[in-house]
CSV table of N, CA and C in Angstrom, one decimal:
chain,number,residue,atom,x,y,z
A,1,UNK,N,158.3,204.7,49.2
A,1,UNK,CA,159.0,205.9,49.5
A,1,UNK,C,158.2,206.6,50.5
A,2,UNK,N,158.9,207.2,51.9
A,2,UNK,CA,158.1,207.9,53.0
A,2,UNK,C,159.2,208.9,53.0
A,3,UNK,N,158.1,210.2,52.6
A,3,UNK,CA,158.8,211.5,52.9
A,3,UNK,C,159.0,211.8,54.0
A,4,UNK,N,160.1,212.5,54.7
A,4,UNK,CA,159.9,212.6,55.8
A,4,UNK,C,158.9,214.1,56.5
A,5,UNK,N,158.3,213.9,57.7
A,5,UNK,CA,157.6,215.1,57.9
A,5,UNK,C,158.7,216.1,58.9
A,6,UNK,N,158.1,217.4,58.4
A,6,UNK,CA,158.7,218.3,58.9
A,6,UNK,C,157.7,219.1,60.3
A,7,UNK,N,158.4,219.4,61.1
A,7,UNK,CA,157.6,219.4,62.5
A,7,UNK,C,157.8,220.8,62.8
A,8,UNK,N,156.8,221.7,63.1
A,8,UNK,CA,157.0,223.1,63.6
A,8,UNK,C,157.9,223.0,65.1
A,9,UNK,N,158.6,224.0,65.4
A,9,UNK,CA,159.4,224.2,66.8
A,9,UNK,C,158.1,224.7,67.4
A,10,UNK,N,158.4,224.6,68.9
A,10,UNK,CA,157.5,224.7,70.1
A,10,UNK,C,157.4,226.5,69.9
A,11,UNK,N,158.4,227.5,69.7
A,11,UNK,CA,158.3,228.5,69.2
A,11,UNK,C,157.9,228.9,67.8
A,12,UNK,N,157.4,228.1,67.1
A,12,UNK,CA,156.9,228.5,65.8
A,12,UNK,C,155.2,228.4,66.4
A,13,UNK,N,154.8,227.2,66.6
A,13,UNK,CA,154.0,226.8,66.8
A,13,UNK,C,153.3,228.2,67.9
A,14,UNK,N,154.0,228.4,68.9
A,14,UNK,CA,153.1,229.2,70.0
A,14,UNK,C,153.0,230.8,68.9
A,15,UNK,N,154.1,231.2,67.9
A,15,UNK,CA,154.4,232.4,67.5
A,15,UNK,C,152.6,232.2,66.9
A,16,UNK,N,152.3,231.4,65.7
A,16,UNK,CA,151.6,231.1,65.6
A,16,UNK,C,149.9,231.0,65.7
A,17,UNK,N,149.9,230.7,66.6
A,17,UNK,CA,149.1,230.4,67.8
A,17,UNK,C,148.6,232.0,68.2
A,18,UNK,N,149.3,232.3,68.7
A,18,UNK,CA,149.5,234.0,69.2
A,18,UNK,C,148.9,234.9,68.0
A,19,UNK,N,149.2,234.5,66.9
A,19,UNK,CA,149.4,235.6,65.7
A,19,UNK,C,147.6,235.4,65.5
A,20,UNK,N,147.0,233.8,65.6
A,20,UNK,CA,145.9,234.0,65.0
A,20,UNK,C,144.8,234.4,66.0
A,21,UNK,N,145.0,234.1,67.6
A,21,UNK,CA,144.2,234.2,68.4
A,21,UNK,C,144.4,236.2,68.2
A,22,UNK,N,145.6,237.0,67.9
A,22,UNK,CA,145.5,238.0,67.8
A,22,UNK,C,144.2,238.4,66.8
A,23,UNK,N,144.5,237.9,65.7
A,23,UNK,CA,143.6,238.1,64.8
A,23,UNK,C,142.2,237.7,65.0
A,24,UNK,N,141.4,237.4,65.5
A,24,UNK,CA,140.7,236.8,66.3
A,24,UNK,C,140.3,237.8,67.4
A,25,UNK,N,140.8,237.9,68.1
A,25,UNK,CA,140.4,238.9,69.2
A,25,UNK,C,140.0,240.3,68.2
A,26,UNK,N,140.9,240.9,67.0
A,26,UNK,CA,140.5,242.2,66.6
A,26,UNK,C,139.2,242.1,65.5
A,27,UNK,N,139.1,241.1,65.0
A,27,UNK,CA,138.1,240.7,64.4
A,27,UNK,C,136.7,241.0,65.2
A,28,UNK,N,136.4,240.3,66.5
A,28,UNK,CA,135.2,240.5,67.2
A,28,UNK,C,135.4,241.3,68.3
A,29,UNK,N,136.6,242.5,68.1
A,29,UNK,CA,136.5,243.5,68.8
A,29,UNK,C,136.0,244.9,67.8
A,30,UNK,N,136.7,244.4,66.9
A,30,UNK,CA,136.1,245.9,65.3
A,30,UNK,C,134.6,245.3,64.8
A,31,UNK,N,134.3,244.1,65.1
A,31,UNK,CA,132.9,243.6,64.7
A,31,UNK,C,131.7,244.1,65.9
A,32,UNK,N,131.8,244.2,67.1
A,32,UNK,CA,131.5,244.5,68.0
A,32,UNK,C,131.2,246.3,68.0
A,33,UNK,N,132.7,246.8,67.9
A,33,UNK,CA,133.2,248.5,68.6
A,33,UNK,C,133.5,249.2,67.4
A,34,UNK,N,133.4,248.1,65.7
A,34,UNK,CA,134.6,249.1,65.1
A,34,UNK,C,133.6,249.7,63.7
A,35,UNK,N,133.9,249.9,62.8
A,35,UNK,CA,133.2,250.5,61.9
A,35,UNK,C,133.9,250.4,60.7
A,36,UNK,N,133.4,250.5,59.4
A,36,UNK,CA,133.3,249.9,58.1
A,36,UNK,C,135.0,250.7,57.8
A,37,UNK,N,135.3,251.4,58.5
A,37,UNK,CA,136.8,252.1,58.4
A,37,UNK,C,137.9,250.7,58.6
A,38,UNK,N,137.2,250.0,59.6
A,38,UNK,CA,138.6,249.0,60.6
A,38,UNK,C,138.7,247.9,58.9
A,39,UNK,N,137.8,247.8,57.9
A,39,UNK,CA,138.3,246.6,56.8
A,39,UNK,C,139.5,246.6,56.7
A,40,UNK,N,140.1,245.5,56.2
A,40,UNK,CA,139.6,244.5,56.1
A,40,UNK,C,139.4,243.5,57.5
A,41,UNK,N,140.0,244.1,58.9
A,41,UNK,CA,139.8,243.2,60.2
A,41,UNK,C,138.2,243.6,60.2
A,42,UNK,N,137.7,245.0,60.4
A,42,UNK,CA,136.6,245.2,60.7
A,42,UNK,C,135.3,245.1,59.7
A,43,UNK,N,133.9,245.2,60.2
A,43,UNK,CA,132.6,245.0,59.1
A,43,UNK,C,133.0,245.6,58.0
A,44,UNK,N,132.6,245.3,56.7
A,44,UNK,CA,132.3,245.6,55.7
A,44,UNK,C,130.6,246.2,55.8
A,45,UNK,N,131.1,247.1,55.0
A,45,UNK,CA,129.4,247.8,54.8
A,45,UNK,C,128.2,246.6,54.0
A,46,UNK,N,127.0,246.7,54.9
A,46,UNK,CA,125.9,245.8,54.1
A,46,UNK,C,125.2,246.5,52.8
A,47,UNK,N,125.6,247.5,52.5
A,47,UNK,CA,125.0,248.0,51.0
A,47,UNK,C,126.1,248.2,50.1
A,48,UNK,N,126.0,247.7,49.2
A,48,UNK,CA,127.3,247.8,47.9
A,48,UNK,C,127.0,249.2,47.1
A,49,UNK,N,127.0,250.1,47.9
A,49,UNK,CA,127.1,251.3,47.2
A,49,UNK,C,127.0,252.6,48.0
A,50,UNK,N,127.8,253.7,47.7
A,50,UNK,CA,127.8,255.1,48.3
A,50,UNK,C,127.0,255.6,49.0
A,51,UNK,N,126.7,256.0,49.8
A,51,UNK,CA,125.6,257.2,49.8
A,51,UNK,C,126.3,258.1,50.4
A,52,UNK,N,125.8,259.8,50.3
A,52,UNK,CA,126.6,260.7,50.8
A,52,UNK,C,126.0,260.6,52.4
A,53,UNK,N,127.4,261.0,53.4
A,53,UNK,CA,127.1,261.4,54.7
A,53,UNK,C,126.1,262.3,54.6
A,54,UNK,N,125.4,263.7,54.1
A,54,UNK,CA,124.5,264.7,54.2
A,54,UNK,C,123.7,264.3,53.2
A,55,UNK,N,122.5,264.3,54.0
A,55,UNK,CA,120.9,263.8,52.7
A,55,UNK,C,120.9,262.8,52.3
A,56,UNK,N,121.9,261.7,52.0
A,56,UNK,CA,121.5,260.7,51.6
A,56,UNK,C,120.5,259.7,52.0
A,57,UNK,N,120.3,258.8,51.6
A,57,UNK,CA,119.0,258.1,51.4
A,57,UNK,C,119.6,256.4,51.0
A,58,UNK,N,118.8,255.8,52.2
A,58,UNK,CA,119.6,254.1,51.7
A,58,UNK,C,118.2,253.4,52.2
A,59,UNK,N,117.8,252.7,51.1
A,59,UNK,CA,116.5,252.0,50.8
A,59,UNK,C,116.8,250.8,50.9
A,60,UNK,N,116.2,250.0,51.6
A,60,UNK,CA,116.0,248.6,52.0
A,60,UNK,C,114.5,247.7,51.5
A,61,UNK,N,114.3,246.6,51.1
A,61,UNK,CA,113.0,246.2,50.7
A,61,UNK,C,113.0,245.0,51.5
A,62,UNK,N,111.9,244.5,51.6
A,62,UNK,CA,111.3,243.3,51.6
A,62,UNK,C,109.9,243.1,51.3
A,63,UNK,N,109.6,241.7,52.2
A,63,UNK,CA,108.6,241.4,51.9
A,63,UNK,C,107.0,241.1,52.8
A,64,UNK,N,105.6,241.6,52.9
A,64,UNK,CA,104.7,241.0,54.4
A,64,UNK,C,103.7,240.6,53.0
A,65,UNK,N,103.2,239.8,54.2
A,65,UNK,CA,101.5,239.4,53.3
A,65,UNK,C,100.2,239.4,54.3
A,66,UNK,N,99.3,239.7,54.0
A,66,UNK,CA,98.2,239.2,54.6
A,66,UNK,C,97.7,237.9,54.3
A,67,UNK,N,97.7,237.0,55.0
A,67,UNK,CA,97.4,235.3,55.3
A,67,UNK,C,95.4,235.4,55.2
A,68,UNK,N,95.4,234.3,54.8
A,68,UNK,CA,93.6,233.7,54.4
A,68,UNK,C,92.8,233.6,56.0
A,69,UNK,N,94.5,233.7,56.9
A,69,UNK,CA,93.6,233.6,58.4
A,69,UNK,C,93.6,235.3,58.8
A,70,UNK,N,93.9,235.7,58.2
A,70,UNK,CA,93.3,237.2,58.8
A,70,UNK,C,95.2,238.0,59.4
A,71,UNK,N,95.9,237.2,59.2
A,71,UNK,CA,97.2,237.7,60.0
A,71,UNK,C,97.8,238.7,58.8
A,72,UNK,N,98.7,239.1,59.3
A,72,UNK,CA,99.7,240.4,58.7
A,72,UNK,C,100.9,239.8,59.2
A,73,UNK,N,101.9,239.4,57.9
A,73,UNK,CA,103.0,238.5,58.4
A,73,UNK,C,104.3,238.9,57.3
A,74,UNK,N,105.7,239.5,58.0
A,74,UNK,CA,106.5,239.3,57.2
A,74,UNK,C,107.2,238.1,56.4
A,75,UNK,N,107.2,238.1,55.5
A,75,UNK,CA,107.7,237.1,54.9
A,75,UNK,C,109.0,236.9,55.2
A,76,UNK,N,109.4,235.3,54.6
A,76,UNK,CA,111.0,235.0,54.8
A,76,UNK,C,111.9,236.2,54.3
A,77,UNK,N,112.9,236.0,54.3
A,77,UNK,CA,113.9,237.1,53.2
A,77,UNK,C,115.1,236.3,52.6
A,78,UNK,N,114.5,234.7,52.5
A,78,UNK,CA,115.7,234.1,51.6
A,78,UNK,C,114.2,232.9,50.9
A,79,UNK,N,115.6,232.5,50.0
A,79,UNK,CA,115.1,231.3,48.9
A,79,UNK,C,113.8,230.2,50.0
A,80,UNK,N,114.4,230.0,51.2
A,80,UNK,CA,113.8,229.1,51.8
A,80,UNK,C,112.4,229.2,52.2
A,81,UNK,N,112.0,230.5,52.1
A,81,UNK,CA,110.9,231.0,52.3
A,81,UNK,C,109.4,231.0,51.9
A,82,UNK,N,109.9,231.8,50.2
A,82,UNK,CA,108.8,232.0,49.2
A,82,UNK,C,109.6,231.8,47.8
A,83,UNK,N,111.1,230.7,47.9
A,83,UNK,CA,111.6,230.8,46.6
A,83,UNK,C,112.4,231.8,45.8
A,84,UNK,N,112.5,232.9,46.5
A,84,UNK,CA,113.3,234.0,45.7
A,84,UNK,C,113.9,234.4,47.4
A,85,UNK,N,115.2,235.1,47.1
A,85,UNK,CA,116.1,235.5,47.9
A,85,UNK,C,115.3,237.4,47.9
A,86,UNK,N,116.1,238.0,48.8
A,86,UNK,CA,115.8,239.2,48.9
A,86,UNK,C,116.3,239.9,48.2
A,87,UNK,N,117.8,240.1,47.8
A,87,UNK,CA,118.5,240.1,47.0
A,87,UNK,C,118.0,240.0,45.7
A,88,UNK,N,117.1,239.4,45.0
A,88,UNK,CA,116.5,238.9,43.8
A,88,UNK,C,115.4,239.9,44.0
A,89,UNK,N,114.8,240.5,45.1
A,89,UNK,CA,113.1,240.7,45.1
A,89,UNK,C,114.4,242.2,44.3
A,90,UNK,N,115.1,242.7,45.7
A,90,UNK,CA,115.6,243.9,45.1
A,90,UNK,C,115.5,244.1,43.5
A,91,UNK,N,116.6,243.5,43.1
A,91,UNK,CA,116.7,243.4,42.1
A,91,UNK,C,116.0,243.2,40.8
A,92,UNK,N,114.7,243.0,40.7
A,92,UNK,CA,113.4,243.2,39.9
A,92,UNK,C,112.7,243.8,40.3
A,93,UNK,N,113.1,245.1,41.1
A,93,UNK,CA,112.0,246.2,41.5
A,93,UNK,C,111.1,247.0,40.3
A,94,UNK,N,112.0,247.5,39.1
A,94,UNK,CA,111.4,247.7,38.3
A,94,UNK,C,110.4,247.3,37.8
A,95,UNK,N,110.7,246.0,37.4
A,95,UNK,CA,110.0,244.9,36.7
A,95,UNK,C,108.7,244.5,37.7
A,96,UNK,N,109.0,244.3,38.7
A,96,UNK,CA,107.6,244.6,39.8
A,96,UNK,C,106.8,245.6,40.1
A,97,UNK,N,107.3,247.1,39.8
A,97,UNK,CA,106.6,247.9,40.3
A,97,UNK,C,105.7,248.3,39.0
A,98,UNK,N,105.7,247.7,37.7
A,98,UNK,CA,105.4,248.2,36.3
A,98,UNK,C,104.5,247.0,36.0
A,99,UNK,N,104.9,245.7,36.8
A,99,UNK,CA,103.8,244.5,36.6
A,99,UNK,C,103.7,243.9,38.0
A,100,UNK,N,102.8,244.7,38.6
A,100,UNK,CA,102.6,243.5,40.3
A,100,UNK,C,102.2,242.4,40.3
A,101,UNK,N,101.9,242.2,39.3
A,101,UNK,CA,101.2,240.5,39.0
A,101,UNK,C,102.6,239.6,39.3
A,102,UNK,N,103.7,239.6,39.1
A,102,UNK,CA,104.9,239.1,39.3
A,102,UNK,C,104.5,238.3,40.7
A,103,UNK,N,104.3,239.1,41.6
A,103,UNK,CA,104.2,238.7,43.0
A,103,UNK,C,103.7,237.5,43.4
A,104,UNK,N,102.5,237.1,41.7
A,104,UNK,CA,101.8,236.0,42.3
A,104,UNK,C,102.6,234.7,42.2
A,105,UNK,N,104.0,234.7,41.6
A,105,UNK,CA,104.4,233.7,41.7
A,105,UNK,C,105.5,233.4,43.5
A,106,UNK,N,105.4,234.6,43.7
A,106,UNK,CA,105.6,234.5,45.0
A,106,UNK,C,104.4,234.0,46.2
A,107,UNK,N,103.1,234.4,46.1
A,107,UNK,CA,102.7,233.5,46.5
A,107,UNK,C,102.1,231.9,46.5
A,108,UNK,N,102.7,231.4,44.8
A,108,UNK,CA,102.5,230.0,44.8
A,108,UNK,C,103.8,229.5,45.2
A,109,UNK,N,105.0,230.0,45.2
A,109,UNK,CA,105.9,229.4,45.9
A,109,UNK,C,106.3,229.2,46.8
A,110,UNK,N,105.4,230.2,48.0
A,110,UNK,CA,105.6,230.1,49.0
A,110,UNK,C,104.6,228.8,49.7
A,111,UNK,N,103.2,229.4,48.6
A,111,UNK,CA,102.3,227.8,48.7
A,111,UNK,C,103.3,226.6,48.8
A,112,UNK,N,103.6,226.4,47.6
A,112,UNK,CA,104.4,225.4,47.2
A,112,UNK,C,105.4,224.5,48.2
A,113,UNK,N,106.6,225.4,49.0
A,113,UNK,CA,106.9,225.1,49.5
A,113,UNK,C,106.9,225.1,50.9
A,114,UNK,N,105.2,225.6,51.4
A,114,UNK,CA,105.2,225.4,52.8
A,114,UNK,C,103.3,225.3,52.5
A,115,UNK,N,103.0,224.0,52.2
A,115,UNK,CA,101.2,223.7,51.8
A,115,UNK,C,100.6,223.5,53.3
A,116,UNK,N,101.3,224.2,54.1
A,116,UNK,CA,100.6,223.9,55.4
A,116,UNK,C,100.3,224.8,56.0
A,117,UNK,N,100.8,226.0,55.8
A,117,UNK,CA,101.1,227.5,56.0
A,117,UNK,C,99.6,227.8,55.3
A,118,UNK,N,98.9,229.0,55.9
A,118,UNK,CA,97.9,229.5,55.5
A,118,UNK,C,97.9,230.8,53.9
A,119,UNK,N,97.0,230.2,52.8
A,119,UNK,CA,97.5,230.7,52.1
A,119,UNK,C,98.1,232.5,52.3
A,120,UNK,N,98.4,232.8,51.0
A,120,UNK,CA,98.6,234.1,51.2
A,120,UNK,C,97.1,234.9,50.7
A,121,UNK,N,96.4,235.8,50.7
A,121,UNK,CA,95.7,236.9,50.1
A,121,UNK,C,96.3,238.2,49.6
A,122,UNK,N,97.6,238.8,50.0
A,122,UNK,CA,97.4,240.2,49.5
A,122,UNK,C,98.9,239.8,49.8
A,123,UNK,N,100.4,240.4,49.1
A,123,UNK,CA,101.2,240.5,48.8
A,123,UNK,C,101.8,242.4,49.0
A,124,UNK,N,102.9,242.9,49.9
A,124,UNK,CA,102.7,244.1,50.1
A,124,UNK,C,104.4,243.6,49.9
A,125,UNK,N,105.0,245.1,49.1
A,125,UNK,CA,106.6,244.9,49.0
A,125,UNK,C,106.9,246.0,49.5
A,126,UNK,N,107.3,245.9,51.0
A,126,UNK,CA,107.4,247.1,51.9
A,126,UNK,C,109.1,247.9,51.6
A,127,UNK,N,109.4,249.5,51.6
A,127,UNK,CA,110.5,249.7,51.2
A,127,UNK,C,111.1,250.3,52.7
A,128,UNK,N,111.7,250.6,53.2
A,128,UNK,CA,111.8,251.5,54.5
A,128,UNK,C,113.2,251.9,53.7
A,129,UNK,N,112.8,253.3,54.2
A,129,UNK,CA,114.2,254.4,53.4
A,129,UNK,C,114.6,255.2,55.1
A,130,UNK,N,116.0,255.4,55.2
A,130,UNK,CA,116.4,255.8,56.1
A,130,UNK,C,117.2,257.1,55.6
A,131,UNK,N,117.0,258.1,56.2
A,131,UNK,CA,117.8,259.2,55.5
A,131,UNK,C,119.2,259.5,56.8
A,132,UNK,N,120.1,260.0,55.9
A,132,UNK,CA,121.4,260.2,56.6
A,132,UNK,C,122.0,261.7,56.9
A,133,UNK,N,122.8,262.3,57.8
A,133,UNK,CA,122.9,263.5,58.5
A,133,UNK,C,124.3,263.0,59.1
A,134,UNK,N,125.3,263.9,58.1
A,134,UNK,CA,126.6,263.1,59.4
A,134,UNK,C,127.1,262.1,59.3
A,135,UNK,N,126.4,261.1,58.3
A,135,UNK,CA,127.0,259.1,58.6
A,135,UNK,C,126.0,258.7,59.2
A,136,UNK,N,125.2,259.4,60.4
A,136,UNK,CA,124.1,259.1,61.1
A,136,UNK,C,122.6,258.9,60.6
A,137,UNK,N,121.9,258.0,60.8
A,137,UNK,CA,120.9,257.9,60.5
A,137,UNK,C,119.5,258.6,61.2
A,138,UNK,N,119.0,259.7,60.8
A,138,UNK,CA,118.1,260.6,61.2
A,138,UNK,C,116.6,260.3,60.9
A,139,UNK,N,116.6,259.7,60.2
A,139,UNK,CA,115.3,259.6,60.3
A,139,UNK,C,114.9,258.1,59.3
A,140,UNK,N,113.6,257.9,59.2
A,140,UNK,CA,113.4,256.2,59.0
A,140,UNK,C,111.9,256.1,58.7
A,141,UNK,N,111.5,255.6,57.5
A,141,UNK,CA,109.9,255.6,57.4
A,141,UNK,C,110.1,254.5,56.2
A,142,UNK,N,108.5,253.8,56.4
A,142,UNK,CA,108.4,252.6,55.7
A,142,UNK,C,107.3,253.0,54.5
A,143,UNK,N,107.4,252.3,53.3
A,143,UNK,CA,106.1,252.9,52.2
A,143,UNK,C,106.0,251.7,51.8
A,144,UNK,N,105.2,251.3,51.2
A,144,UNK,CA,104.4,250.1,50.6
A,144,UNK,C,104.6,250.6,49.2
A,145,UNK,N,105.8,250.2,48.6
A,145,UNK,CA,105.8,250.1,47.1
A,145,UNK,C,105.0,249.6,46.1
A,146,UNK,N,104.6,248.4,46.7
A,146,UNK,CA,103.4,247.6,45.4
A,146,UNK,C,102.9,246.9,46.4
A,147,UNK,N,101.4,246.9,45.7
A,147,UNK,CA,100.4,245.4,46.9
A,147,UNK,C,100.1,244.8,45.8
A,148,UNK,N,99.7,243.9,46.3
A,148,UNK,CA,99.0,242.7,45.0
A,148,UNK,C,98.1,241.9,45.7
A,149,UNK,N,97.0,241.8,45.2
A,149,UNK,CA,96.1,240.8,46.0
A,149,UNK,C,96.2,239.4,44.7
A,150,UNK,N,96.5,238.4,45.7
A,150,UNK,CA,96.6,237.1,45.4
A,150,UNK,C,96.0,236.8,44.5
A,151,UNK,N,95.6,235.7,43.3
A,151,UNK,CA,94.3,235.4,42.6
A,151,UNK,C,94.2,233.5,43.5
């Protein structure tokens, strides 16, 4: 048994065509020009949560270390890195800031999966907080939440 196929018309096909290259163009025109307003064509916001236009405050973390060769080096910010995602470091801030020893499994995993890389010595979980004015970002400073020196 051969069903038979059904074939788009030369005008479905271009309507088509048109409709997605439209979509397409507004996509990497609101991604480019447009602002967390234009969703669902345009960016979605990269923080999953509120902050007010006036005073607010939107904190970002990661991660640097000081290396056994004397360097000051940001770390990865995914699994591939040091084994934990950034996303994850966030997310156990508490639990980090109350036990810095945590960290040292960050630097055996970063051992772990890069034994050729100079180890780590000192562990710093940098926060940079940007304060807001308007929607606009006014101002921007970095603090060193927790350090840990390696064992």
């Amino acid at each position: 048994m051969n069903p038979s196929v059904l074939r788009l018309s030369a005008r479905a096909r271009l309507w088509r065509s048109l409709a997605g290259a439209a979509f397409v163009a507004a996509l990497l025109f609101t991604s480019a020009f447009g602002s967390n307003d234009d969703f669902p064509i345009g960016p979605m916001t990269q923080f999953a949560f509120s902050v007010k236009n006036d005073g607010g405050t939107i904190g970002s973390f990661w991660l640097e270390a000081d290396t056994a060769e004397g360097r000051h080096v940001e770390l990865s910010r995914d699994a591939v890195g040091t084994g934990m995602k950034r996303a994850e470091i966030e997310g156990q801030m508490d639990r980090i800031v109350h036990d810095p020893s945590l960290l040292q499994g960050i630097a055996e995993g970063q051992h772990r999966l890069h034994p050729g890389d100079p180890r780590l010595t000192r562990i710093y979980v940098v926060e940079e907080i940007k304060r807001l004015e308007h929607g606009k970002v006014v101002s921007s400073r970095r603090v060193n939440r927790v350090v840990w020196d390696v064992r």
